[in-house]
CSV table of C-alpha atoms and ligand atoms in Angstrom, one decimal:
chain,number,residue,atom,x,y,z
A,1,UNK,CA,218.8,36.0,18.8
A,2,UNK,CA,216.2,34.9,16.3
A,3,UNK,CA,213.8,37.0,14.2
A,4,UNK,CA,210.8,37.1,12.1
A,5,UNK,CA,210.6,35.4,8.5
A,6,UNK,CA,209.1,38.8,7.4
A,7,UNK,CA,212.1,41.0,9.0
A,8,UNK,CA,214.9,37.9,7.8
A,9,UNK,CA,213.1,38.5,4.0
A,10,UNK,CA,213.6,42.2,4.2
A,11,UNK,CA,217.3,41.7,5.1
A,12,UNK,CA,217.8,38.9,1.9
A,13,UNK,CA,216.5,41.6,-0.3
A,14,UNK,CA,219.2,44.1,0.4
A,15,UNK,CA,221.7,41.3,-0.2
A,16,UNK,CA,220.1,40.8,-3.7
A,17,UNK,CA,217.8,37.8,-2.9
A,18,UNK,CA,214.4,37.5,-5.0
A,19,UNK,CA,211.0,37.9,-2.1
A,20,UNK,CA,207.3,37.8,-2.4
A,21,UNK,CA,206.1,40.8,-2.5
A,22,UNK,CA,204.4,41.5,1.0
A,23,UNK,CA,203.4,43.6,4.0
A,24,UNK,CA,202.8,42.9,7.8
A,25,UNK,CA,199.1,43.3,9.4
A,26,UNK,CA,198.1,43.0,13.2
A,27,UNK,CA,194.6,43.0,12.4
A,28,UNK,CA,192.6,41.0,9.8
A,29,UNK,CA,191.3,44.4,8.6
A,30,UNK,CA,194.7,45.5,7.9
A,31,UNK,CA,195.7,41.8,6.5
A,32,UNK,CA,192.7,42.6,3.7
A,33,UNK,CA,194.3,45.6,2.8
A,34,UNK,CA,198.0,44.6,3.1
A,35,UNK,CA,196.2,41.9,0.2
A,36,UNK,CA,194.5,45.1,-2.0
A,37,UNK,CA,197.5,47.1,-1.3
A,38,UNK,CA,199.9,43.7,-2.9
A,39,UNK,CA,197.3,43.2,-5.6
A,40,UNK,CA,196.9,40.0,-7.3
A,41,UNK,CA,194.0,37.4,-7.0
A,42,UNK,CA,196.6,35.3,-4.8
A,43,UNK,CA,197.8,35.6,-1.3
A,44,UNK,CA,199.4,33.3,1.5
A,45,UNK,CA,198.7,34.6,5.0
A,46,UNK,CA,201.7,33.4,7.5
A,47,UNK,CA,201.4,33.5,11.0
A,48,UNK,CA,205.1,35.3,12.3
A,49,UNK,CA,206.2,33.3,15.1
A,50,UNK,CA,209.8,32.4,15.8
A,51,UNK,CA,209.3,28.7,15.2
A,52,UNK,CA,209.2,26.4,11.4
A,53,UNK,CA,207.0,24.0,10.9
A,54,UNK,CA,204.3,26.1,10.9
A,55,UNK,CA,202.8,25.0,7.7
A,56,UNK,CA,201.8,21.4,8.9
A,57,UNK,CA,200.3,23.6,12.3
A,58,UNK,CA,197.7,25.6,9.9
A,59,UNK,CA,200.3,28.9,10.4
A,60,UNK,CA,200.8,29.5,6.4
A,61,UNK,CA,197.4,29.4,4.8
A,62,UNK,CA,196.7,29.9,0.7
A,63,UNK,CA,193.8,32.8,0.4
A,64,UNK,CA,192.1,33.0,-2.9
A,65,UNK,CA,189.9,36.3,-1.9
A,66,UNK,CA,189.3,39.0,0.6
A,67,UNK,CA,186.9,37.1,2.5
A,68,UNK,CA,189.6,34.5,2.9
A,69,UNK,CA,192.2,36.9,4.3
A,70,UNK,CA,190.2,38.1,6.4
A,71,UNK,CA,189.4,34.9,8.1
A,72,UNK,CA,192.6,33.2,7.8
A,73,UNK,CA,194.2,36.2,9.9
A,74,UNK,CA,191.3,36.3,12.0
A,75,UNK,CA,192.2,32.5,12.6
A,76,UNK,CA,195.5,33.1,13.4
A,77,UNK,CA,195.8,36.3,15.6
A,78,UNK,CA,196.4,36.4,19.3
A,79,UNK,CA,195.8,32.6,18.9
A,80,UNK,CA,198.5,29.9,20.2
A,81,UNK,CA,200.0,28.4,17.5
A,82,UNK,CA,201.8,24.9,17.9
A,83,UNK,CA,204.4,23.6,15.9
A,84,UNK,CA,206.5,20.6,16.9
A,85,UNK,CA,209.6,23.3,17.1
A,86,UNK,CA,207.7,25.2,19.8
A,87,UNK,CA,206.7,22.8,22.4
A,88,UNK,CA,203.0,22.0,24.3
A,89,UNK,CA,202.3,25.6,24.7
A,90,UNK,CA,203.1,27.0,21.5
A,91,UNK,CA,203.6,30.8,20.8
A,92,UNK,CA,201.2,33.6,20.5
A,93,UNK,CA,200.7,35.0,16.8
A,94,UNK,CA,200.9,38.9,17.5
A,95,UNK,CA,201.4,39.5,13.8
A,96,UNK,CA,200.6,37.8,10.2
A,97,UNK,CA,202.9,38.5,7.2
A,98,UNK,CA,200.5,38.8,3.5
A,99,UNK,CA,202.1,37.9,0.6
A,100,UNK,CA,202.0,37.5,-2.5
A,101,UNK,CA,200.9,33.7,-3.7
A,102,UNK,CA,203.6,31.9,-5.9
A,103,UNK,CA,203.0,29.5,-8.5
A,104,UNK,CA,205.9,26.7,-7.4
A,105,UNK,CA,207.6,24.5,-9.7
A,106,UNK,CA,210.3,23.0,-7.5
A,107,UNK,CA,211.1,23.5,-3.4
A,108,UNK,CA,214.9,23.1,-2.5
A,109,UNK,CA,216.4,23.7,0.4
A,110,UNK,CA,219.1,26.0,1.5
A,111,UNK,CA,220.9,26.9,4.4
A,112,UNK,CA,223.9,28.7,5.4
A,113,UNK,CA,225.3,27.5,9.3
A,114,UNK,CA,228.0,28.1,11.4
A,115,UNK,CA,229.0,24.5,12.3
A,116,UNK,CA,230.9,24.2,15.6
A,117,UNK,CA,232.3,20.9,14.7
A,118,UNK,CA,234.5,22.3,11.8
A,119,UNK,CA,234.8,25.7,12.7
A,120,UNK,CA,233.6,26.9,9.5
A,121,UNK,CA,230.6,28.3,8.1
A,122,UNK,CA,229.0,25.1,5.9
A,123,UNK,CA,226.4,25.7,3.0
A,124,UNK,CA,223.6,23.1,3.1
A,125,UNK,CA,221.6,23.0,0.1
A,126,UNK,CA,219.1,19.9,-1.3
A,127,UNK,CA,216.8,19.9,-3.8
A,128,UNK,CA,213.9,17.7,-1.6
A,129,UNK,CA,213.4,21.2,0.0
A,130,UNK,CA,210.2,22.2,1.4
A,131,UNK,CA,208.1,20.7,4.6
A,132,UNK,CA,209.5,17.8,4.7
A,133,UNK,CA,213.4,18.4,4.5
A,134,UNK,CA,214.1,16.6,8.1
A,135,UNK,CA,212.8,13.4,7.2
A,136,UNK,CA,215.0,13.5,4.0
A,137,UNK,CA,218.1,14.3,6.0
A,138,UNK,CA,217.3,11.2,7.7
A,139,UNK,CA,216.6,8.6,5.2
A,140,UNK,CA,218.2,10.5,2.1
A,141,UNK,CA,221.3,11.9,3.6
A,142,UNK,CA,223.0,11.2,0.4
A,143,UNK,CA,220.7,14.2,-1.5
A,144,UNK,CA,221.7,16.6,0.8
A,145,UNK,CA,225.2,18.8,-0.8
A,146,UNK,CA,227.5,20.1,1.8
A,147,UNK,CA,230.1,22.7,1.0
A,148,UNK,CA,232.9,24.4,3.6
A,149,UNK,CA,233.7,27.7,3.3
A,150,UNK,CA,237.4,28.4,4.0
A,151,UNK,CA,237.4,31.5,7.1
A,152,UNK,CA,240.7,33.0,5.0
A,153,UNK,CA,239.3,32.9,1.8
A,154,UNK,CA,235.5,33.5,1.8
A,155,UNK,CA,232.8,31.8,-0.2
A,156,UNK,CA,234.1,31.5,-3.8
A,157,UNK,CA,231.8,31.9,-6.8
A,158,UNK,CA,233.2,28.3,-7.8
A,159,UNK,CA,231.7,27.2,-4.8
A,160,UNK,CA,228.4,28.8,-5.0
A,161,UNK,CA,227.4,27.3,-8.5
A,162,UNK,CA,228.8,23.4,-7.0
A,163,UNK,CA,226.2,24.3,-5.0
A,164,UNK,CA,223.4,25.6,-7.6
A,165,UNK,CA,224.5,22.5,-9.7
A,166,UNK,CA,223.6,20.4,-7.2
A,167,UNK,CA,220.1,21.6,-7.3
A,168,UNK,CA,220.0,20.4,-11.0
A,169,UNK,CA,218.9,24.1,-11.7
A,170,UNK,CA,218.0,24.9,-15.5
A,171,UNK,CA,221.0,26.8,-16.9
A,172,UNK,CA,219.2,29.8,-17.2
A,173,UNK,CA,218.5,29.8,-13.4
A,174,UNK,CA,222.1,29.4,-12.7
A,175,UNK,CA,223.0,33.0,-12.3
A,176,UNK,CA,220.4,34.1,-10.1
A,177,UNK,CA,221.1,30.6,-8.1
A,178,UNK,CA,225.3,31.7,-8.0
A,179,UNK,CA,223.4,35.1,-6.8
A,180,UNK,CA,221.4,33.8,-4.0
A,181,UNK,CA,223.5,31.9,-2.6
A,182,UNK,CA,226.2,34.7,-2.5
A,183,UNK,CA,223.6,36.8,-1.4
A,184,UNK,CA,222.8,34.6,1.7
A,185,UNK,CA,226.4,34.4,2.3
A,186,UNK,CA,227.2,38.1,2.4
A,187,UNK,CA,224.1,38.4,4.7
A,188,UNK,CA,225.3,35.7,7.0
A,189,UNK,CA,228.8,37.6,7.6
A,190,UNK,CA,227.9,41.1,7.2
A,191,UNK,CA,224.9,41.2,10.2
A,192,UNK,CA,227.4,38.5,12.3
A,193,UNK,CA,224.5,35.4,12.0
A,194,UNK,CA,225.1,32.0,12.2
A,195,UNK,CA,222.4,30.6,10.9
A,196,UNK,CA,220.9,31.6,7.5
A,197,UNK,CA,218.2,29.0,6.3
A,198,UNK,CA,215.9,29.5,2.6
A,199,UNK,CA,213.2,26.7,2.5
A,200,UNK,CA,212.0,26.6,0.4
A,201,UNK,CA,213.9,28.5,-1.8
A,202,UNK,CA,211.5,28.0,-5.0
A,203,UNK,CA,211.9,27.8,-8.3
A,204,UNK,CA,208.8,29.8,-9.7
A,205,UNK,CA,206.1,28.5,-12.5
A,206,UNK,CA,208.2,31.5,-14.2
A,207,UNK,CA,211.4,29.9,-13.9
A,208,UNK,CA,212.7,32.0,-11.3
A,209,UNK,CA,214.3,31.5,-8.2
A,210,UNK,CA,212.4,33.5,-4.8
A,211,UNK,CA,213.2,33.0,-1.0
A,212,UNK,CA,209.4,31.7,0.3
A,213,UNK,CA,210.1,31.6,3.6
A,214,UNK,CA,213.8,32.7,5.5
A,215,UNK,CA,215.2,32.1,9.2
A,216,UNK,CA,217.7,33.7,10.5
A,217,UNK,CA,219.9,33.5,13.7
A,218,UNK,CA,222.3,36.1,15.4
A,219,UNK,CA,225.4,35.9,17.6
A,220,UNK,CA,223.7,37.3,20.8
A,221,UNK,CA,227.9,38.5,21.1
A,222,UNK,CA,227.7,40.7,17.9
A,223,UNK,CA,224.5,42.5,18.0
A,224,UNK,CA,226.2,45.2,20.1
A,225,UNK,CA,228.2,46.4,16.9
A,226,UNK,CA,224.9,45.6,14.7
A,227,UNK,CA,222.3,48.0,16.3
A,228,UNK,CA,220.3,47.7,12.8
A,229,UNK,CA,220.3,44.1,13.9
A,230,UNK,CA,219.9,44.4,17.2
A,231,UNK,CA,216.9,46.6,17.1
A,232,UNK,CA,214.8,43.7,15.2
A,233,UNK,CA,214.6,42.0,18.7
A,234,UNK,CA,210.9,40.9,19.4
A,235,UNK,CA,210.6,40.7,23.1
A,236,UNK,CA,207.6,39.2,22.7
A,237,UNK,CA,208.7,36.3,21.8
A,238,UNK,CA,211.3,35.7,24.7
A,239,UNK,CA,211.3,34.0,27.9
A,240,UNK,CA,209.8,37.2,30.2
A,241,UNK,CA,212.1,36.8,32.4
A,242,UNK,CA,215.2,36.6,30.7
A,243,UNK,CA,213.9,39.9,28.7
A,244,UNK,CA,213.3,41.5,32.1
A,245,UNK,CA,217.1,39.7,33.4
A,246,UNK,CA,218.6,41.7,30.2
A,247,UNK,CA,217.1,45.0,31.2
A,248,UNK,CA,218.9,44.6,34.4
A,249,UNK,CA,221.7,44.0,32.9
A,250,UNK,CA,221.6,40.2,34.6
A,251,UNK,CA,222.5,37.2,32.9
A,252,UNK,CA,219.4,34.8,33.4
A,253,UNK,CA,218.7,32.0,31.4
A,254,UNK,CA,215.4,30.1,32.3
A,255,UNK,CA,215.8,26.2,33.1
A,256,UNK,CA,213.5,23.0,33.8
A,257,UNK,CA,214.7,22.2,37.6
A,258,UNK,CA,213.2,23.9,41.2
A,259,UNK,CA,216.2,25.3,42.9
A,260,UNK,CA,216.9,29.2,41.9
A,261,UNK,CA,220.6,30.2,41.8
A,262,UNK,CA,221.9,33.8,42.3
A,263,UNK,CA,225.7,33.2,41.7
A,264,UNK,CA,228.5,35.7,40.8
A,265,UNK,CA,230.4,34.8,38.1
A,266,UNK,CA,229.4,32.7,34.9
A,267,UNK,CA,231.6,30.2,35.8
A,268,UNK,CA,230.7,29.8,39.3
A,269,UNK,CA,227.2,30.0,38.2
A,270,UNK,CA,227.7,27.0,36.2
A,271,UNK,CA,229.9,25.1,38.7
A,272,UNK,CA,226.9,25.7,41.3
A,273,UNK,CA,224.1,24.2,38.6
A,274,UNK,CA,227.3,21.1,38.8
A,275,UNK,CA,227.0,20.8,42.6
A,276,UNK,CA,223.3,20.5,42.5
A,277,UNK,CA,223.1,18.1,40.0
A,278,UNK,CA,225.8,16.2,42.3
A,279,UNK,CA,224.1,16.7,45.1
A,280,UNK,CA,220.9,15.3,43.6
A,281,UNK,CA,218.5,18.6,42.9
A,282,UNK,CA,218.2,20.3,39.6
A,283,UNK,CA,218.7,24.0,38.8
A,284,UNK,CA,215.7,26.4,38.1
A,285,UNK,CA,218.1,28.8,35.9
A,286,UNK,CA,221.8,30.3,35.4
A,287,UNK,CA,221.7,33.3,36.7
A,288,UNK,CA,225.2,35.4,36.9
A,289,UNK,CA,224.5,38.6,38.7
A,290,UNK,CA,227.9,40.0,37.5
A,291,UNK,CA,230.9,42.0,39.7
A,292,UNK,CA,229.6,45.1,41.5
A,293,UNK,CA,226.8,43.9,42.5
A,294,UNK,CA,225.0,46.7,44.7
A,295,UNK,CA,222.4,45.3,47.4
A,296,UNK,CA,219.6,46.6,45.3
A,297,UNK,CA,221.0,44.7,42.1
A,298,UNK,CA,220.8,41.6,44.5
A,299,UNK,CA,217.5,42.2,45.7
A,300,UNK,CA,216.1,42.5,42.0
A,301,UNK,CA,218.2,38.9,41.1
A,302,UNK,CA,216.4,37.6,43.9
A,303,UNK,CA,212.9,38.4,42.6
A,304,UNK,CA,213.9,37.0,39.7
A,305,UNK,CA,214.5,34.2,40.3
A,306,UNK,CA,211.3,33.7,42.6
A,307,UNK,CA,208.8,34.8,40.1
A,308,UNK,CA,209.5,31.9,38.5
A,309,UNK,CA,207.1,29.1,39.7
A,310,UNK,CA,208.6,26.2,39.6
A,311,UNK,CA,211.4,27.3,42.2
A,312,UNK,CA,210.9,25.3,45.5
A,313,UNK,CA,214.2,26.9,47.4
A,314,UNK,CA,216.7,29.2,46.9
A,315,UNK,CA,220.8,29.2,46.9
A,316,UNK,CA,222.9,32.2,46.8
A,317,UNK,CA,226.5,31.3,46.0
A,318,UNK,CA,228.9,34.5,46.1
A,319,UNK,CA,232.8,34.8,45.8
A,320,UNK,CA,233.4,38.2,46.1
A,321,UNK,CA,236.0,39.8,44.7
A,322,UNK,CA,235.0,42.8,43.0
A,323,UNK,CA,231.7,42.1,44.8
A,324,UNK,CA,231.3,42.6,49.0
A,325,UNK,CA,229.8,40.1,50.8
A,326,UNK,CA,228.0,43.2,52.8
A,327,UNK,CA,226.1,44.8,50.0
A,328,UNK,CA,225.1,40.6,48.6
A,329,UNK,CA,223.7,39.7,52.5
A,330,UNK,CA,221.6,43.3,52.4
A,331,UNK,CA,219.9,42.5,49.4
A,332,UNK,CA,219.3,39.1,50.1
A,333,UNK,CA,217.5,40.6,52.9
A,334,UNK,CA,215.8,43.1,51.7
A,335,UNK,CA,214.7,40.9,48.8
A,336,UNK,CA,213.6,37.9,51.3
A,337,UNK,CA,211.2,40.5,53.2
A,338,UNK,CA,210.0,42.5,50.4
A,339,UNK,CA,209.0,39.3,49.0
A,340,UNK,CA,208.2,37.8,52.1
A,341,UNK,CA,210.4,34.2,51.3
A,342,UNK,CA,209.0,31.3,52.9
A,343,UNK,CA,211.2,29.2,50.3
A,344,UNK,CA,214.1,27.4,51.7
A,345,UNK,CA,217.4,29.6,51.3
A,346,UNK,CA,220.9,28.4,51.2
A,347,UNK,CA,223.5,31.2,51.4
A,348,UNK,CA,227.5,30.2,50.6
A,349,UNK,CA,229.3,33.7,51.2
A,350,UNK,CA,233.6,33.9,50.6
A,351,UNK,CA,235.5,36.6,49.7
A,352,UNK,CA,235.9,40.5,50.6
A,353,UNK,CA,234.1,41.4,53.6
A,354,UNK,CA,232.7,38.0,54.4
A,355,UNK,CA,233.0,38.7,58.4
A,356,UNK,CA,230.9,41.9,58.1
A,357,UNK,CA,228.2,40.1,55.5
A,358,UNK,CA,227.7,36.7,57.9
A,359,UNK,CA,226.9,39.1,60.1
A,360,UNK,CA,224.5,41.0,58.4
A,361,UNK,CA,222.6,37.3,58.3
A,362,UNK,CA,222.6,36.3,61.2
A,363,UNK,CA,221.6,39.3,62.8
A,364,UNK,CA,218.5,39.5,60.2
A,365,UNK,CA,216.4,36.9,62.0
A,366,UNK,CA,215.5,35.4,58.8
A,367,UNK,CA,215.5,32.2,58.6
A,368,UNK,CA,217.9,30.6,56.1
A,369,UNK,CA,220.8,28.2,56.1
A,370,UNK,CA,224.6,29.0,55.5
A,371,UNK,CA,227.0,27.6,54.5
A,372,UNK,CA,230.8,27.7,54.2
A,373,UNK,CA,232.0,25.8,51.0
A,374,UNK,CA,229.8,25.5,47.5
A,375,UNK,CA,229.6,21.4,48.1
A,376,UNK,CA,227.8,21.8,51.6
A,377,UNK,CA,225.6,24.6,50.4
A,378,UNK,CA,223.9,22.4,47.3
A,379,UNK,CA,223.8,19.7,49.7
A,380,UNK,CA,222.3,21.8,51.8
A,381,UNK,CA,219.5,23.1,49.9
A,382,UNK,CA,218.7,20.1,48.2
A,383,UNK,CA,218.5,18.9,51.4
A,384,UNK,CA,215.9,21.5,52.6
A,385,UNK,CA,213.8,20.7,49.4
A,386,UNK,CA,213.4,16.9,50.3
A,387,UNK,CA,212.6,17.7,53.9
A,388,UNK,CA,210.1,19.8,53.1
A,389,UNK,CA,208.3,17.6,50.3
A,390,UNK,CA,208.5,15.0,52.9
A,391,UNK,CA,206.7,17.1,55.3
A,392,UNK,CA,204.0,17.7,52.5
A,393,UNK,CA,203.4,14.1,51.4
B,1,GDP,P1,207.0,26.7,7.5
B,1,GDP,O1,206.1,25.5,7.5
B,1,GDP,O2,207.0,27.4,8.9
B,1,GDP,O3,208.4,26.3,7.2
B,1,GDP,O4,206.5,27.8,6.5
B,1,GDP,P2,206.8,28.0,4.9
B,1,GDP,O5,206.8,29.5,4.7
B,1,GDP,O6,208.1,27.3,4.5
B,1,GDP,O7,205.6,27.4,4.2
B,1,GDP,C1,205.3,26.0,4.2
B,1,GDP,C2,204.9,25.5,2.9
B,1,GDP,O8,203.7,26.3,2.4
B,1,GDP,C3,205.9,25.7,1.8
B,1,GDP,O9,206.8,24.6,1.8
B,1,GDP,C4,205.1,25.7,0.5
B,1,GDP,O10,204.8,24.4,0.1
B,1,GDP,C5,203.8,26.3,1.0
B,1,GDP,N1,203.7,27.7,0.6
B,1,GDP,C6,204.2,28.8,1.2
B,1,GDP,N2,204.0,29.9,0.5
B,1,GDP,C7,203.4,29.5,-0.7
B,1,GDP,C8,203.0,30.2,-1.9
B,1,GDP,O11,203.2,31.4,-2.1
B,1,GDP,N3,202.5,29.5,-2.9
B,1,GDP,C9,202.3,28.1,-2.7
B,1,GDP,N4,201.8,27.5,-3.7
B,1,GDP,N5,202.7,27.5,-1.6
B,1,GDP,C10,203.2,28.1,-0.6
B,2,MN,MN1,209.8,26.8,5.7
């Protein structure tokens, strides 16, 4: 799960870490007095979108008066904002964060990440922070520090000022450096994220060090023992139908392909997206409807998957163990005429009560194909979807 810079700034502050002072605004009116409330005669208005890269997209915009803030988060709301993170069609701004201008000496870079490779939470810190920090981790890997935390030990204060030296801080900035990078630690394994990323982390006309813009990332496996965490969710910025899949208590994640699945099981739900890609089609999502699955939870997998509109045909894959092949063929049915299916639909059925559930098919009238092993059903449906793109053309 990924949140707002705004909320991941509010969360580095109770860890210790220097912000902007700032405030949130749906509205340009209350962006102007968010600005009066902050004071100054500087602000920055920043679109709050889950994506980076949104200064180079005109997302973070320097206001020198009201008039400015006013039109800068008049610019920016319920418009689509497009990064090169967020793909063609972009992300509606619902929100703008005010803050605070700072006067910047120096933009480093600094990131805490949960690398899979070692198994080990890594700190990645440069001082070429700022916009520009992937083309330097191309062509200056060599200014970019790396330093492993050991899981037994935890991050050693040692190990957080290699780190600040690195930056070629002044040494009056060291201790608030050693801070903030401690800070961003703690954060990191006290909310369960694996990602914590400062960039720029600035070094101020002042001489201090402040967080000017924060991401962070959560282990979707954690949040249910971090509801302070978990609550920050913006559903909003999710795929809709994965947010409706999670109210359902379905595991749905949205692909690029045509074929829906509705599979039991995650790991016959990925062995099915294998047997389509085998068989030549591609996979429209994952979707694992889980054990018990009643005929009505079937029936709302099935929709679904169908409101999504790139799916072309349909396969329903169940072993049922915990499940009953009885209560999947109902709500297939009951899905298929609710939602009046004129897709192609593939059904593989095995397990407990597979006899009584064929039946329940057949007898339906509906029009679909079954099948008795998961090979034959994705060559099945992929199959149907040629046919019938040959009929079109
Ligand atoms: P991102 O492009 O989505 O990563 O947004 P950032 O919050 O990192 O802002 C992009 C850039 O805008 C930063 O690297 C800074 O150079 C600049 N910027 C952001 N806030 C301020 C500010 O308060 N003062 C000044 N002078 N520049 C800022
Ligand atoms: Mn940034």
């Amino acid at each position: 799960m990924d949140i707002h810079e705004y909320q991941a700034k509010e969360l580095l502050a109770k860890f210790g870490i220097a912000v902007p002072h700032g405030g949130i605004a749906d509205s340009p009116d209350q962006a102007v007095y968010r600005a009066n409330e902050i004071g100054g005669s500087r602000w920055v208005v920043k679109a709050q979108i889950h994506s980076g890269a949104r200064g180079k997209a005109g997302g973070v915009r320097l206001c020198k008066d009201e008039h400015q803030v006013r039109a800068a988060a008049k610019a920016m709301l319920g418009e689509r904002l497009v990064t090169y993170q967020t793909g063609p069609q972009g992300r509606i701004v619902h929100r703008v964060y005010i803050e605070a201008a700072t006067g910047i000496e120096r933009e480093l870079y600094l990131a805490l990440i949960l690398d899979r490779k070692s198994e080990r939470i890594v700190v990645v810190a440069s001082r070429n922070g700022g916009m520009d920090i992937e083309k330097i981790a191309r062509t200056q890997p060599e200014s970019i520090t790396r330093e492993i935390v050991e899981p037994a030990i935890g991050m050693c204060a040692f190990q957080a000022r290699q780190v600040a030296f690195s930056l070629g801080l002044q040494p009056a900035q060291m201790k608030q450096a050693v801070m903030t990078i401690l800070g961003a630690y703690r954060t990191l394994r006290e909310l369960d994220a694996t990602m914590v990323e400062i960039n720029p982390l600035v070094v101020t006309t002042d001489g201090a060090l402040l967080a000017l813009d924060a991401k962070m990332t959560f282990d979707d496996n954690a949040l249910f023992r971090r509801p302070n965490v978990s609550e920050l969710r913006d559903w909003s910025e999710e795929d809709p139908r994965e947010a409706e899949a999670h109210q359902y208590g379905l595991n749905y994640v949205a692909l690029e392909g045509n074929i829906g699945c509705i599979v039991n099981g995650a790991g016959l739900a990925m062995a099915s997206m294998d047997m389509i890609k085998y068989a030549g089609g591609n996979p429209a999502n994952f979707l694992d409807v889980g054990g018990g699955a009643t005929p009505d939870r079937v029936a709302k997998a099935f929709k679904l998957v169908l409101s999504d509109p790139k799916v072309e045909g349909v396969l329903v894959n169940i072993f049922a163990g915990i499940n009953r092949c009885d209560w999947v063929a109902e709500g297939v049915i009951q899905a298929a005429r609710e939602t009046r299916l004129k897709l192609p639909l593939v059904v593989r059925l095995a397990g407990t009560n597979v006899e009584q559930g064929r039946r329940i098919l057949q007898d339906s009238g509906l029009p679909l194909v079954t099948a008795d092993s998961l090979a034959e059903a994705a060559q099945k449906i992929v199959h149907a979807l040629k046919s019938a793109s040959r009929a079109i053309n």
